[in-house]
Tab-separated table of C-alpha atoms in Angstrom:
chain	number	residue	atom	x	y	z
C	8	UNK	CA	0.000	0.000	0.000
C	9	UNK	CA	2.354	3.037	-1.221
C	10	UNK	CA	1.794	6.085	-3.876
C	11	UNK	CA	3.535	5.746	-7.078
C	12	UNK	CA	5.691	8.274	-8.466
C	13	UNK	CA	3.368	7.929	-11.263
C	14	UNK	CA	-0.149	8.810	-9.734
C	15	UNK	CA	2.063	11.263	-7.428
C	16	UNK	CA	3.021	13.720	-10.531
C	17	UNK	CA	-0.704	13.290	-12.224
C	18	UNK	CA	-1.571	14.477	-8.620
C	19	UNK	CA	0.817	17.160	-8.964
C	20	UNK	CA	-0.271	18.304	-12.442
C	21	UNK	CA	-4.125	19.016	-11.209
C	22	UNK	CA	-3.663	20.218	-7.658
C	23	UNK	CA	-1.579	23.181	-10.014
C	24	UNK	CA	-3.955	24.060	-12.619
C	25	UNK	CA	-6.138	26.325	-9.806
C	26	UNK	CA	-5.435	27.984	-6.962
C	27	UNK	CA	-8.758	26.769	-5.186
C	28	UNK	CA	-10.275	23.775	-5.595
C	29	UNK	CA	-14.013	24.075	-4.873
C	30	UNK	CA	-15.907	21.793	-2.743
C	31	UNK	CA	-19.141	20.812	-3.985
C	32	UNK	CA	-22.451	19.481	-3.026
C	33	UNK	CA	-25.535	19.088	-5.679
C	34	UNK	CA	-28.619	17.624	-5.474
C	35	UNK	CA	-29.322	16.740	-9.335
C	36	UNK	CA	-26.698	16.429	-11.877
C	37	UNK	CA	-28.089	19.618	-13.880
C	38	UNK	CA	-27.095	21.881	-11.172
C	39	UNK	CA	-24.065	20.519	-11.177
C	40	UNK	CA	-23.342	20.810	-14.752
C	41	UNK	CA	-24.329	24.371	-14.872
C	42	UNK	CA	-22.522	25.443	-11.293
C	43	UNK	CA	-19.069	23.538	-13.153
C	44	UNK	CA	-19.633	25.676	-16.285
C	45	UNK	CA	-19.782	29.032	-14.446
C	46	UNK	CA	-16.780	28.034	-12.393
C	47	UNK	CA	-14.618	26.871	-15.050
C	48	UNK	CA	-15.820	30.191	-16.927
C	49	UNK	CA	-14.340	31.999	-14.011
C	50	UNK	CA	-10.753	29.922	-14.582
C	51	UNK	CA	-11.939	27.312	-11.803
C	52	UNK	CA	-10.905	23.867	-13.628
C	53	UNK	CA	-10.021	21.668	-11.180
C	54	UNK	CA	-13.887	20.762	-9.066
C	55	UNK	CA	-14.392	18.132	-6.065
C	56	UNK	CA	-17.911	16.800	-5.793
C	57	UNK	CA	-18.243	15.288	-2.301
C	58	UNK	CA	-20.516	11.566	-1.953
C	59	UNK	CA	-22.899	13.308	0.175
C	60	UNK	CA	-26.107	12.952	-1.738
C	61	UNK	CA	-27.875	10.107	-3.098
C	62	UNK	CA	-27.396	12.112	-6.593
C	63	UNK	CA	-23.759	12.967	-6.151
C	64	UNK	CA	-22.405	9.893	-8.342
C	65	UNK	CA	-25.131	11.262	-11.308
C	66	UNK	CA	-23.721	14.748	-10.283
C	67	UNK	CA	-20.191	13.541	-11.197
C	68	UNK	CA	-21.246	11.590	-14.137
C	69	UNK	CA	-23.095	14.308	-15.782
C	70	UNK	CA	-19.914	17.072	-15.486
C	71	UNK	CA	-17.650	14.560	-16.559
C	72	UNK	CA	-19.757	13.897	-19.914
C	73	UNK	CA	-21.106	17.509	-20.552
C	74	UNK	CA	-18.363	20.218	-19.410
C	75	UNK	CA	-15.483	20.231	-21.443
C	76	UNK	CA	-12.104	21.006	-19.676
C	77	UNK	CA	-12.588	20.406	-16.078
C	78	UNK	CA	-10.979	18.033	-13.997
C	79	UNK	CA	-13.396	16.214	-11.713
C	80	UNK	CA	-12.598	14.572	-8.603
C	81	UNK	CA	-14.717	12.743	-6.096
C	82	UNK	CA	-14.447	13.636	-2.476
C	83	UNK	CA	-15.753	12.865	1.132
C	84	UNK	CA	-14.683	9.076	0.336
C	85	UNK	CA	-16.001	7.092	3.523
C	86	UNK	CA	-16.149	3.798	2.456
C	87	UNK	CA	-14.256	1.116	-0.510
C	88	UNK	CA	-17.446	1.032	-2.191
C	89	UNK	CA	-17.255	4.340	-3.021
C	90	UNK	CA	-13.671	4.319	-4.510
C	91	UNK	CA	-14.941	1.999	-6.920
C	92	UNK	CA	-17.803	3.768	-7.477
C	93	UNK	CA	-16.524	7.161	-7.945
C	94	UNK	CA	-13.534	5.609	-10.456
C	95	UNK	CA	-16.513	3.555	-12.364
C	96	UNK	CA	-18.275	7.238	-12.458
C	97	UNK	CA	-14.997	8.558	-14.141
C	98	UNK	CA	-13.740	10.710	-11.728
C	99	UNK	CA	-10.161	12.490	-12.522
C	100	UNK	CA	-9.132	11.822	-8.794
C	101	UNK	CA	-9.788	10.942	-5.740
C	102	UNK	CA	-9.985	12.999	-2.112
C	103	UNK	CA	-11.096	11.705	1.488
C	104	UNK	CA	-11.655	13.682	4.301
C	105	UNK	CA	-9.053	11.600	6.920
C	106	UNK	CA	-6.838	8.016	6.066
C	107	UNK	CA	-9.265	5.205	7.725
C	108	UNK	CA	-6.812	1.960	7.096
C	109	UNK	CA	-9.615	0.876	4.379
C	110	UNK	CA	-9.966	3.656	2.693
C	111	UNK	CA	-6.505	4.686	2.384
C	112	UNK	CA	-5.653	0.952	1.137
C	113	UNK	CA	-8.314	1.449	-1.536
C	114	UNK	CA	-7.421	4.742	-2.750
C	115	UNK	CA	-3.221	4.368	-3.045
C	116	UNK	CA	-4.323	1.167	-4.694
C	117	UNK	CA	-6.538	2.949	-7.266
C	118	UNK	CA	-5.853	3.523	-10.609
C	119	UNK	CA	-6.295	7.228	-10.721
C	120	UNK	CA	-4.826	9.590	-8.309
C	121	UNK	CA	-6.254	9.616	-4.562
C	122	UNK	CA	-5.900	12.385	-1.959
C	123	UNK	CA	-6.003	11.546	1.585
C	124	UNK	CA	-6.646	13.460	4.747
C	125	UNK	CA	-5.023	13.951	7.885
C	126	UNK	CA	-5.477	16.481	10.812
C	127	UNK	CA	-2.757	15.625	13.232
C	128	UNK	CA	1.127	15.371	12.655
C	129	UNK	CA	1.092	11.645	13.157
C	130	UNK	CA	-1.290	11.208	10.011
C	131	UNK	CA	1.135	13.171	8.083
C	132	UNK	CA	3.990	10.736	9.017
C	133	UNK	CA	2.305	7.724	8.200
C	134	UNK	CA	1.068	9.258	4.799
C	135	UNK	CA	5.096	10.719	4.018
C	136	UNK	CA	5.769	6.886	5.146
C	137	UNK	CA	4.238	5.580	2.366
C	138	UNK	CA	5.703	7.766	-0.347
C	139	UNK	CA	2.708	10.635	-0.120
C	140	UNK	CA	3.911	13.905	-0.904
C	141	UNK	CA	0.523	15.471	-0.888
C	142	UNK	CA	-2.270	15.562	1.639
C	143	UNK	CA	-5.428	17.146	2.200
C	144	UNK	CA	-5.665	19.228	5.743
C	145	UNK	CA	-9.327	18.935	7.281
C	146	UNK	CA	-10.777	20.220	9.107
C	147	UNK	CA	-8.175	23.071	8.280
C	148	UNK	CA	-9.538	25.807	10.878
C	149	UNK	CA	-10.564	23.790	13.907
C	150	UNK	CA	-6.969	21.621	13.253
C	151	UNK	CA	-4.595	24.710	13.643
C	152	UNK	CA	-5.177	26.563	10.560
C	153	UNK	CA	-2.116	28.684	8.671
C	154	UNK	CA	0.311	27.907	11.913
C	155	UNK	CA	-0.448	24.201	12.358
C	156	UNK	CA	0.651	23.766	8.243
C	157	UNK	CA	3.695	26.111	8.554
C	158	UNK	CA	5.251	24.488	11.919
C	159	UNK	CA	5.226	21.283	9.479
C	160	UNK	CA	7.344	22.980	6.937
C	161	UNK	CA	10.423	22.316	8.657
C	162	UNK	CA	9.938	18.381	9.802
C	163	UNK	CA	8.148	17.408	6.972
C	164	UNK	CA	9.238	19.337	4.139
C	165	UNK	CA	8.254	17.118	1.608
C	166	UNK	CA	4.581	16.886	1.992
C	167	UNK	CA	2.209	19.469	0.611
C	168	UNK	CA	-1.456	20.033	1.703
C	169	UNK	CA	-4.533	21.457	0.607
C	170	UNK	CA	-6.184	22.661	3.308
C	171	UNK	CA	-10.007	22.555	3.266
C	172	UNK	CA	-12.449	23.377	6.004
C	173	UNK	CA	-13.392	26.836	7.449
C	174	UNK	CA	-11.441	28.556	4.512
C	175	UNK	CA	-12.669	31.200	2.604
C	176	UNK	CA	-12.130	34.734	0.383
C	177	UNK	CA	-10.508	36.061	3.841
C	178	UNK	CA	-8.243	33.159	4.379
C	179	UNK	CA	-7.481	31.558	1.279
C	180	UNK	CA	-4.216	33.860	0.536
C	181	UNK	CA	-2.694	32.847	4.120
C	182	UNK	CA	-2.770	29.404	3.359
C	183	UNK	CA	-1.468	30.160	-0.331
C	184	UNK	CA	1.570	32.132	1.144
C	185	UNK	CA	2.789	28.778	2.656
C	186	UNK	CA	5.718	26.701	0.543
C	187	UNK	CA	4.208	23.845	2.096
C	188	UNK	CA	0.505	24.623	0.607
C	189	UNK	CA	-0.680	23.537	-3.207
C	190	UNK	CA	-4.409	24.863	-3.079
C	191	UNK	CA	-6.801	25.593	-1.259
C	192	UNK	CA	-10.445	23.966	-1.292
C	193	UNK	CA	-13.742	25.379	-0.434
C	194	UNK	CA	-16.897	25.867	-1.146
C	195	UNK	CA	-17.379	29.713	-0.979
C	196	UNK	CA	-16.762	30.133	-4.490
C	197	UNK	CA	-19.963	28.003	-5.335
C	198	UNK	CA	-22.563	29.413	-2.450
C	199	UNK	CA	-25.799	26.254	-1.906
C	200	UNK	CA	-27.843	29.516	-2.443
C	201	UNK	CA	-26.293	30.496	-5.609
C	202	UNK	CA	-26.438	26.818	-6.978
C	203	UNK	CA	-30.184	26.567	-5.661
C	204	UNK	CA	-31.198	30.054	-7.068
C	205	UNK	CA	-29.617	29.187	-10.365
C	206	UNK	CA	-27.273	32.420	-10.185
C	207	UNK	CA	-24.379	31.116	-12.096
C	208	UNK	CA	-23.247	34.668	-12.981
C	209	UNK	CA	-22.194	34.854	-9.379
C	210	UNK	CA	-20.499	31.662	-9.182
C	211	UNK	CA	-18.853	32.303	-12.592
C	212	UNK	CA	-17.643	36.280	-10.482
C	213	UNK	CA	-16.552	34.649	-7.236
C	214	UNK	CA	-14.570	31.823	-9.129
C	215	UNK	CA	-12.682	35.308	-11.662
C	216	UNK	CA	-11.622	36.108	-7.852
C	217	UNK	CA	-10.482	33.227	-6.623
C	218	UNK	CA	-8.787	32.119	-9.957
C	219	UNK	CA	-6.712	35.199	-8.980
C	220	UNK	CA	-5.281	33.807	-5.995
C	221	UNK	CA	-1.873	32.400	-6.000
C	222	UNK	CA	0.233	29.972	-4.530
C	223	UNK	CA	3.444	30.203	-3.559
């Protein structure tokens, strides 16, 4: 159970198209092709749509077939199941919210790149263990937020992080500022009320600002 070097620069390659990676939740897979049409009209082309709706794998489906350019991964993996799933839904890459021993064995096993999460310095060991050089950091503002992430710079200076979870337009550019940091992710940049109103002019504007981030 290890990350290739393979998957590991594929990895690479997405998490550095954008400088936010938004976090997404629909509840029908038109919303979700018109919410990844605004964003990637705003320079957003890397999207995560999380497994927390019964329509989420239609959701992912339905981007991956109708919105040219963007990059689709599949997030808030909980279960093996849903690896599968997600892969068999043709999702660009894979993200989980923490490294469960199942979970992470099914995801550095998969055959498209896979994302894990840790909150706590010991996760991080046990991912840079197994060859990971990139992690995802949730719940970023409860777990220690822009300091937590740069004390790690020094010990670990191999492993990067996207931290996700109570980051926003205030935040985002003290997380970016970090050598340690490859993106942020969050779901600011596509508001529920915006999706549910159908406003995709404002999604399309808040995704123009956040496109205009940048990352170390």
């Amino acid at each position: 159970m290890s990350f290739t070097l393979a998957k590991t620069e594929r990895l690479a390659a997405i998490l550095s198209r954008c400088p936010v990676l938004p976090v997404l939740t629909f509840s029908s897979p038109q919303a979700a092709v018109e919410a990844a049409k605004a964003l990637r009209d705003g320079g957003l082309m890397v999207l995560e749509i999380t497994m927390r709706t019964p329509q989420a794998l239609d959701a992912l489906r339905a981007v991956v077939d109708e919105v040219e350019g963007v990059t689709v991964g599949a997030g808030t993996l909980l279960e093996p199941e849903q690896v599968q799933a997600a892969i068999a839904a043709g999702a660009d890459f894979l993200v989980s919210p923490g490294t469960s021993s199942r979970v992470l064995a099914a995801g550095s096993e998969a055959p498209i790149p896979y994302l894990p999460g840790v909150s706590t310095v010991s996760e991080a060991m046990q991912l840079a263990e197994r060859g990971a050089t990139f992690a995802k950091f949730f719940p970023a503002g409860p777990a220690g937020g822009p300091a937590f992430l740069k004390a790690l710079i020094a010990p670990l200076p191999d492993l990067h992080f996207v931290p996700t979870g109570g980051v926003d337009a205030s935040n985002a550019q003290s997380y970016l500022s970090l050598s340690n940091v490859a993106c942020v992710g969050g779901s600011w940049v596509a508001p529920q009320e915006a999706v549910e109103a159908g406003d995709w002019s404002r999604i399309t504007s808040l995704a123009r600002e956040a496109s205009a981030l940048k990352a170390r």
